[in-house]
PDB file of C-alpha atoms in Angstrom:
ATOM      1  CA  ASP A   1      -0.067   0.046  -0.093  1.00 73.00           C
ATOM      2  CA  VAL A   2       0.949   3.611  -0.674  1.00 72.00           C
ATOM      3  CA  LYS A   3       2.000   5.512   2.388  1.00 91.00           C
ATOM      4  CA  VAL A   4       1.812   9.407   2.493  1.00 96.00           C
ATOM      5  CA  THR A   5       3.216  10.760   5.762  1.00 96.00           C
ATOM      6  CA  GLN A   6       2.855  14.283   6.891  1.00 96.00           C
ATOM      7  CA  SER A   7       5.158  15.191   9.540  1.00 89.00           C
ATOM      8  CA  SER A   8       2.720  16.682  11.992  1.00 92.00           C
ATOM      9  CA  ARG A   9      -0.958  16.185  12.796  1.00 95.00           C
ATOM     10  CA  TYR A  10      -1.535  19.439  14.583  1.00 96.00           C
ATOM     11  CA  LEU A  11       0.572  22.506  14.418  1.00 96.00           C
ATOM     12  CA  VAL A  12       0.309  25.965  16.184  1.00 97.00           C
ATOM     13  CA  LYS A  13       2.293  28.993  14.897  1.00 97.00           C
ATOM     14  CA  ARG A  14       2.220  32.742  15.378  1.00 97.00           C
ATOM     15  CA  THR A  15       1.390  35.267  12.733  1.00 97.00           C
ATOM     16  CA  GLY A  16       4.486  36.340  10.702  1.00 97.00           C
ATOM     17  CA  GLU A  17       6.324  33.026  11.453  1.00 97.00           C
ATOM     18  CA  LYS A  18       7.809  31.012   8.556  1.00 97.00           C
ATOM     19  CA  VAL A  19       6.093  27.655   8.632  1.00 97.00           C
ATOM     20  CA  PHE A  20       7.341  24.314   6.941  1.00 97.00           C
ATOM     21  CA  LEU A  21       4.949  21.334   6.384  1.00 97.00           C
ATOM     22  CA  GLU A  22       6.510  18.265   5.378  1.00 97.00           C
ATOM     23  CA  CYS A  23       5.310  15.273   3.187  1.00 97.00           C
ATOM     24  CA  VAL A  24       7.043  12.034   2.567  1.00 97.00           C
ATOM     25  CA  GLN A  25       5.728   9.137   0.117  1.00 96.00           C
ATOM     26  CA  ASP A  26       7.198   5.723  -0.097  1.00 94.00           C
ATOM     27  CA  MET A  27       6.139   4.586  -3.604  1.00 90.00           C
ATOM     28  CA  ASP A  28       8.515   6.393  -5.793  1.00 90.00           C
ATOM     29  CA  HIS A  29       5.562   8.444  -7.289  1.00 91.00           C
ATOM     30  CA  GLU A  30       6.411  11.195  -9.696  1.00 91.00           C
ATOM     31  CA  ASN A  31       3.512  13.612  -8.734  1.00 92.00           C
ATOM     32  CA  MET A  32       2.989  15.196  -5.501  1.00 95.00           C
ATOM     33  CA  PHE A  33       0.365  17.823  -4.405  1.00 96.00           C
ATOM     34  CA  TRP A  34      -0.546  20.025  -1.531  1.00 97.00           C
ATOM     35  CA  TYR A  35      -4.268  20.983  -0.902  1.00 97.00           C
ATOM     36  CA  ARG A  36      -5.950  22.939   1.862  1.00 97.00           C
ATOM     37  CA  GLN A  37      -9.340  21.621   3.032  1.00 96.00           C
ATOM     38  CA  ASP A  38     -11.955  24.198   4.599  1.00 94.00           C
ATOM     39  CA  PRO A  39     -15.555  23.478   5.158  1.00 90.00           C
ATOM     40  CA  GLY A  40     -17.826  24.221   2.266  1.00 88.00           C
ATOM     41  CA  LEU A  41     -14.923  24.798   0.108  1.00 91.00           C
ATOM     42  CA  GLY A  42     -13.851  21.294  -0.492  1.00 92.00           C
ATOM     43  CA  LEU A  43     -10.330  20.496  -1.527  1.00 95.00           C
ATOM     44  CA  ARG A  44      -8.271  23.416  -3.194  1.00 95.00           C
ATOM     45  CA  LEU A  45      -4.924  22.861  -4.894  1.00 95.00           C
ATOM     46  CA  ILE A  46      -2.243  25.077  -3.678  1.00 97.00           C
ATOM     47  CA  TYR A  47       0.728  23.603  -5.717  1.00 96.00           C
ATOM     48  CA  PHE A  48       1.745  20.351  -7.382  1.00 93.00           C
ATOM     49  CA  SER A  49       5.159  18.885  -8.416  1.00 94.00           C
ATOM     50  CA  TYR A  50       5.292  16.513 -11.361  1.00 90.00           C
ATOM     51  CA  ASP A  51       8.924  15.629 -10.968  1.00 90.00           C
ATOM     52  CA  VAL A  52      12.084  16.615  -8.638  1.00 92.00           C
ATOM     53  CA  LYS A  53      12.608  20.424  -8.559  1.00 91.00           C
ATOM     54  CA  MET A  54       9.505  20.880 -10.833  1.00 92.00           C
ATOM     55  CA  LYS A  55       6.442  22.649  -9.497  1.00 94.00           C
ATOM     56  CA  GLU A  56       3.311  24.088 -10.927  1.00 93.00           C
ATOM     57  CA  LYS A  57       0.860  26.683  -9.205  1.00 95.00           C
ATOM     58  CA  GLY A  58      -2.611  25.416  -8.261  1.00 93.00           C
ATOM     59  CA  ASP A  59      -5.672  27.454  -7.637  1.00 91.00           C
ATOM     60  CA  ILE A  60      -4.503  29.222  -4.495  1.00 95.00           C
ATOM     61  CA  PRO A  61      -0.756  29.714  -4.453  1.00 96.00           C
ATOM     62  CA  GLU A  62      -0.610  33.079  -2.866  1.00 96.00           C
ATOM     63  CA  GLY A  63       1.194  33.142   0.340  1.00 96.00           C
ATOM     64  CA  TYR A  64       2.728  29.717  -0.323  1.00 97.00           C
ATOM     65  CA  SER A  65       5.877  28.256  -1.754  1.00 97.00           C
ATOM     66  CA  VAL A  66       6.857  24.660  -2.257  1.00 97.00           C
ATOM     67  CA  SER A  67      10.252  22.684  -2.397  1.00 97.00           C
ATOM     68  CA  ARG A  68      10.942  19.268  -3.811  1.00 97.00           C
ATOM     69  CA  GLU A  69      14.654  18.339  -3.762  1.00 96.00           C
ATOM     70  CA  LYS A  70      14.094  14.639  -3.509  1.00 96.00           C
ATOM     71  CA  LYS A  71      11.520  12.555  -5.268  1.00 95.00           C
ATOM     72  CA  GLU A  72       9.880  11.150  -2.070  1.00 96.00           C
ATOM     73  CA  ARG A  73       9.616  14.543  -0.141  1.00 97.00           C
ATOM     74  CA  PHE A  74       7.488  17.491  -0.904  1.00 97.00           C
ATOM     75  CA  SER A  75       7.512  20.621   1.431  1.00 97.00           C
ATOM     76  CA  LEU A  76       5.019  23.403   1.542  1.00 98.00           C
ATOM     77  CA  ILE A  77       6.385  26.759   3.030  1.00 98.00           C
ATOM     78  CA  LEU A  78       4.255  29.558   4.392  1.00 97.00           C
ATOM     79  CA  GLU A  79       6.615  32.407   3.999  1.00 94.00           C
ATOM     80  CA  SER A  80       4.811  34.609   6.529  1.00 96.00           C
ATOM     81  CA  ALA A  81       1.929  32.835   8.211  1.00 97.00           C
ATOM     82  CA  SER A  82      -1.189  34.757   8.496  1.00 97.00           C
ATOM     83  CA  THR A  83      -4.359  33.971  10.374  1.00 97.00           C
ATOM     84  CA  ASN A  84      -6.181  33.394   7.167  1.00 96.00           C
ATOM     85  CA  GLN A  85      -3.964  30.390   6.527  1.00 98.00           C
ATOM     86  CA  THR A  86      -5.362  28.429   9.405  1.00 98.00           C
ATOM     87  CA  SER A  87      -6.729  25.343   7.793  1.00 97.00           C
ATOM     88  CA  MET A  88      -6.310  21.577   7.218  1.00 97.00           C
ATOM     89  CA  TYR A  89      -3.560  20.870   4.758  1.00 98.00           C
ATOM     90  CA  LEU A  90      -3.486  17.739   2.887  1.00 98.00           C
ATOM     91  CA  CYS A  91      -0.518  16.176   0.922  1.00 97.00           C
ATOM     92  CA  ALA A  92      -1.073  13.655  -1.938  1.00 96.00           C
ATOM     93  CA  SER A  93       1.012  11.657  -4.275  1.00 94.00           C
ATOM     94  CA  ARG A  94       0.191   9.954  -7.743  1.00 91.00           C
ATOM     95  CA  ALA A  95       2.299   7.458  -9.781  1.00 87.00           C
ATOM     96  CA  TRP A  96       2.448   9.695 -13.016  1.00 78.00           C
ATOM     97  CA  ALA A  97       0.784  12.476 -14.603  1.00 70.00           C
ATOM     98  CA  ALA A  98      -2.418  11.203 -15.792  1.00 70.00           C
ATOM     99  CA  SER A  99      -5.650  12.330 -14.025  1.00 65.00           C
ATOM    100  CA  ASN A 100      -7.122   8.980 -14.021  1.00 74.00           C
ATOM    101  CA  GLN A 101      -4.490   7.683 -11.726  1.00 82.00           C
ATOM    102  CA  PRO A 102      -5.557   7.838  -8.095  1.00 88.00           C
ATOM    103  CA  GLN A 103      -4.319  10.253  -5.795  1.00 92.00           C
ATOM    104  CA  HIS A 104      -3.155   8.836  -2.573  1.00 94.00           C
ATOM    105  CA  PHE A 105      -3.435  11.173   0.587  1.00 96.00           C
ATOM    106  CA  GLY A 106      -1.886  11.656   3.830  1.00 96.00           C
ATOM    107  CA  ASP A 107      -3.945  12.247   6.893  1.00 96.00           C
ATOM    108  CA  GLY A 108      -3.526  15.832   7.007  1.00 97.00           C
ATOM    109  CA  THR A 109      -1.935  18.552   9.234  1.00 97.00           C
ATOM    110  CA  ARG A 110      -4.234  20.845  11.105  1.00 97.00           C
ATOM    111  CA  LEU A 111      -2.540  24.296  11.303  1.00 97.00           C
ATOM    112  CA  SER A 112      -3.569  27.047  13.509  1.00 97.00           C
ATOM    113  CA  ILE A 113      -2.106  30.573  13.201  1.00 97.00           C
ATOM    114  CA  LEU A 114      -2.428  32.615  16.100  1.00 96.00           C
TER     115      LEU A 114
ATOM    116  CA  GLN B   1     -14.287  28.255 -15.191  1.00 49.00           C
ATOM    117  CA  GLN B   2     -13.346  24.671 -14.123  1.00 60.00           C
ATOM    118  CA  GLN B   3     -15.827  24.308 -11.290  1.00 89.00           C
ATOM    119  CA  VAL B   4     -17.708  21.190  -9.876  1.00 94.00           C
ATOM    120  CA  LYS B   5     -20.622  22.010  -7.841  1.00 96.00           C
ATOM    121  CA  GLN B   6     -21.721  19.452  -5.377  1.00 96.00           C
ATOM    122  CA  SER B   7     -24.903  18.923  -3.246  1.00 95.00           C
ATOM    123  CA  PRO B   8     -26.116  18.522  -0.608  1.00 96.00           C
ATOM    124  CA  GLN B   9     -23.480  19.821   1.898  1.00 95.00           C
ATOM    125  CA  SER B  10     -24.678  17.382   4.445  1.00 96.00           C
ATOM    126  CA  LEU B  11     -26.893  14.332   4.412  1.00 97.00           C
ATOM    127  CA  ILE B  12     -28.570  12.213   7.055  1.00 98.00           C
ATOM    128  CA  VAL B  13     -29.842   8.855   6.193  1.00 98.00           C
ATOM    129  CA  GLN B  14     -31.212   5.959   8.190  1.00 97.00           C
ATOM    130  CA  LYS B  15     -29.469   2.662   8.121  1.00 97.00           C
ATOM    131  CA  GLY B  16     -30.575   0.680   5.201  1.00 97.00           C
ATOM    132  CA  GLY B  17     -31.687   3.705   3.085  1.00 97.00           C
ATOM    133  CA  ILE B  18     -30.215   5.085  -0.072  1.00 97.00           C
ATOM    134  CA  SER B  19     -27.935   7.904   0.113  1.00 98.00           C
ATOM    135  CA  ILE B  20     -27.622  10.266  -3.022  1.00 98.00           C
ATOM    136  CA  ILE B  21     -25.059  12.736  -3.627  1.00 98.00           C
ATOM    137  CA  ASN B  22     -25.057  14.988  -6.889  1.00 98.00           C
ATOM    138  CA  CYS B  23     -22.480  16.838  -8.778  1.00 97.00           C
ATOM    139  CA  ALA B  24     -22.688  19.075 -11.791  1.00 97.00           C
ATOM    140  CA  TYR B  25     -19.946  20.515 -14.112  1.00 95.00           C
ATOM    141  CA  GLU B  26     -19.575  23.036 -16.668  1.00 92.00           C
ATOM    142  CA  ASN B  27     -16.383  22.087 -18.560  1.00 89.00           C
ATOM    143  CA  THR B  28     -17.174  19.727 -21.628  1.00 88.00           C
ATOM    144  CA  ALA B  29     -13.824  18.690 -21.679  1.00 87.00           C
ATOM    145  CA  PHE B  30     -13.983  16.796 -18.294  1.00 89.00           C
ATOM    146  CA  ASP B  31     -13.875  13.116 -19.165  1.00 87.00           C
ATOM    147  CA  TYR B  32     -12.720  11.373 -15.821  1.00 90.00           C
ATOM    148  CA  PHE B  33     -15.078  11.687 -12.815  1.00 93.00           C
ATOM    149  CA  PRO B  34     -13.934  10.074  -9.493  1.00 94.00           C
ATOM    150  CA  TRP B  35     -15.495  10.034  -6.075  1.00 97.00           C
ATOM    151  CA  TYR B  36     -13.290  10.116  -2.968  1.00 97.00           C
ATOM    152  CA  GLN B  37     -14.328   9.166   0.627  1.00 98.00           C
ATOM    153  CA  GLN B  38     -12.982  10.635   3.714  1.00 97.00           C
ATOM    154  CA  PHE B  39     -13.304   9.357   7.221  1.00 97.00           C
ATOM    155  CA  PRO B  40     -12.790  11.649  10.168  1.00 94.00           C
ATOM    156  CA  GLY B  41      -9.068  12.178  10.796  1.00 93.00           C
ATOM    157  CA  LYS B  42      -8.037  10.499   7.696  1.00 95.00           C
ATOM    158  CA  GLY B  43      -7.148  11.744   4.203  1.00 96.00           C
ATOM    159  CA  PRO B  44      -9.508  11.221   1.229  1.00 97.00           C
ATOM    160  CA  ALA B  45      -9.190   7.849  -0.515  1.00 96.00           C
ATOM    161  CA  LEU B  46     -10.448   7.049  -4.027  1.00 95.00           C
ATOM    162  CA  LEU B  47     -13.773   5.156  -3.850  1.00 96.00           C
ATOM    163  CA  ILE B  48     -15.050   4.760  -7.437  1.00 95.00           C
ATOM    164  CA  ALA B  49     -14.543   6.470 -10.854  1.00 93.00           C
ATOM    165  CA  ILE B  50     -16.321   6.571 -14.085  1.00 91.00           C
ATOM    166  CA  ARG B  51     -15.508   7.780 -17.572  1.00 88.00           C
ATOM    167  CA  PRO B  52     -18.369   9.257 -19.855  1.00 85.00           C
ATOM    168  CA  ASP B  53     -18.579   6.389 -22.196  1.00 87.00           C
ATOM    169  CA  VAL B  54     -20.789   4.434 -19.781  1.00 89.00           C
ATOM    170  CA  SER B  55     -23.736   5.868 -18.002  1.00 92.00           C
ATOM    171  CA  GLU B  56     -23.392   3.831 -14.848  1.00 95.00           C
ATOM    172  CA  LYS B  57     -20.642   1.958 -12.812  1.00 95.00           C
ATOM    173  CA  LYS B  58     -21.343  -0.123  -9.861  1.00 96.00           C
ATOM    174  CA  GLU B  59     -19.124  -1.509  -7.203  1.00 95.00           C
ATOM    175  CA  GLY B  60     -20.791  -3.312  -4.516  1.00 96.00           C
ATOM    176  CA  ARG B  61     -23.247  -0.917  -2.868  1.00 97.00           C
ATOM    177  CA  PHE B  62     -21.924   2.173  -4.519  1.00 97.00           C
ATOM    178  CA  THR B  63     -23.051   3.173  -8.025  1.00 96.00           C
ATOM    179  CA  ILE B  64     -22.079   6.211 -10.034  1.00 95.00           C
ATOM    180  CA  SER B  65     -24.672   7.515 -12.421  1.00 95.00           C
ATOM    181  CA  PHE B  66     -23.544   9.803 -15.324  1.00 94.00           C
ATOM    182  CA  ASN B  67     -25.746  12.044 -17.526  1.00 92.00           C
ATOM    183  CA  LYS B  68     -23.400  13.511 -20.142  1.00 91.00           C
ATOM    184  CA  SER B  69     -26.214  15.809 -21.692  1.00 92.00           C
ATOM    185  CA  ALA B  70     -26.967  17.341 -18.474  1.00 94.00           C
ATOM    186  CA  LYS B  71     -23.386  17.441 -17.257  1.00 94.00           C
ATOM    187  CA  GLN B  72     -24.274  15.703 -13.980  1.00 96.00           C
ATOM    188  CA  PHE B  73     -23.225  12.686 -12.207  1.00 96.00           C
ATOM    189  CA  SER B  74     -24.168  11.182  -8.832  1.00 97.00           C
ATOM    190  CA  LEU B  75     -23.030   8.758  -6.161  1.00 98.00           C
ATOM    191  CA  HIS B  76     -25.794   6.259  -5.008  1.00 98.00           C
ATOM    192  CA  ILE B  77     -25.051   4.460  -1.769  1.00 98.00           C
ATOM    193  CA  MET B  78     -27.539   1.441  -1.506  1.00 97.00           C
ATOM    194  CA  ASP B  79     -28.293  -0.145   1.899  1.00 97.00           C
ATOM    195  CA  SER B  80     -26.425   2.704   3.741  1.00 98.00           C
ATOM    196  CA  GLN B  81     -24.511   1.624   6.840  1.00 97.00           C
ATOM    197  CA  PRO B  82     -23.240   3.693   9.748  1.00 97.00           C
ATOM    198  CA  GLY B  83     -19.764   2.620   8.517  1.00 97.00           C
ATOM    199  CA  ASP B  84     -20.452   4.746   5.395  1.00 97.00           C
ATOM    200  CA  SER B  85     -20.600   7.845   7.404  1.00 98.00           C
ATOM    201  CA  ALA B  86     -17.766  10.001   5.961  1.00 98.00           C
ATOM    202  CA  THR B  87     -17.226  12.934   3.645  1.00 97.00           C
ATOM    203  CA  TYR B  88     -17.652  12.374   0.083  1.00 98.00           C
ATOM    204  CA  PHE B  89     -15.994  14.377  -2.649  1.00 97.00           C
ATOM    205  CA  CYS B  90     -16.706  14.265  -6.373  1.00 97.00           C
ATOM    206  CA  ALA B  91     -14.057  15.396  -8.817  1.00 95.00           C
ATOM    207  CA  ALA B  92     -13.652  15.836 -12.456  1.00 93.00           C
ATOM    208  CA  SER B  93     -10.771  16.406 -14.817  1.00 88.00           C
ATOM    209  CA  PRO B  94      -9.946  16.038 -18.492  1.00 83.00           C
ATOM    210  CA  GLN B  95      -7.805  13.066 -19.232  1.00 71.00           C
ATOM    211  CA  SER B  96      -5.072  15.100 -20.325  1.00 69.00           C
ATOM    212  CA  ALA B  97      -4.902  17.336 -17.279  1.00 70.00           C
ATOM    213  CA  ARG B  98      -2.395  17.096 -14.362  1.00 74.00           C
ATOM    214  CA  GLN B  99      -4.835  17.889 -11.692  1.00 83.00           C
ATOM    215  CA  LEU B 100      -8.390  17.235 -10.507  1.00 89.00           C
ATOM    216  CA  THR B 101     -10.922  19.684  -9.613  1.00 91.00           C
ATOM    217  CA  PHE B 102     -12.949  18.768  -6.467  1.00 94.00           C
ATOM    218  CA  GLY B 103     -16.443  19.538  -5.436  1.00 95.00           C
ATOM    219  CA  SER B 104     -16.969  21.085  -1.970  1.00 94.00           C
ATOM    220  CA  GLY B 105     -17.892  17.890  -0.213  1.00 96.00           C
ATOM    221  CA  THR B 106     -20.928  16.259   1.386  1.00 97.00           C
ATOM    222  CA  GLN B 107     -20.878  15.061   4.846  1.00 97.00           C
ATOM    223  CA  LEU B 108     -22.956  11.920   5.102  1.00 98.00           C
ATOM    224  CA  THR B 109     -24.227  10.522   8.535  1.00 98.00           C
ATOM    225  CA  VAL B 110     -26.010   7.173   8.456  1.00 97.00           C
ATOM    226  CA  LEU B 111     -27.957   6.619  11.730  1.00 97.00           C
ATOM    227  CA  PRO B 112     -28.043   3.219  13.260  1.00 93.00           C
TER     228      PRO B 112
END
């Protein structure tokens, strides 16, 4: 089974801090994704990466950046955290770049910005 | 605009009943329609998916119905069980696209 591991289940940070969310997958998948999940808004794509060092903006990239230096690891960075970034963050991986391949999700990081 | 509109936002069903969740889309290029299931405290997982060359796909108690002309698709859960209580997301994508567009989610509660 594919395992996608997010480094923290819960995280509390302060406004203005630089925040790092880490995600690791163990199946040598090419594609990785970062979403945020908010009630009534579903899953919104922040960034995705289709290969090492490659990235594309999703629907809501403002205030975020990403890093993918190794195939198994995809990091989401909040450059200067703000209260409106309080949310559930989900990482996912997919074998290759075809939409009909299933995305495998981690269990999420609930981030609170105070 | 690549939107997928999902309804209802929440649904309460008695054990043994039928749960129905509906989604509508606008982009005629969409040709892959998956449903994801998310249990509390867990990430979403692929439940079932359909392509528009068929009007229905069934896997156990879960059925996707697809209406290409109306640009709508729905998830039917027959004989709903308390263990089906979860949040369900529909999604859609053109086959060539790298990413999915998700609906807003439906929180299903099946009462014992």
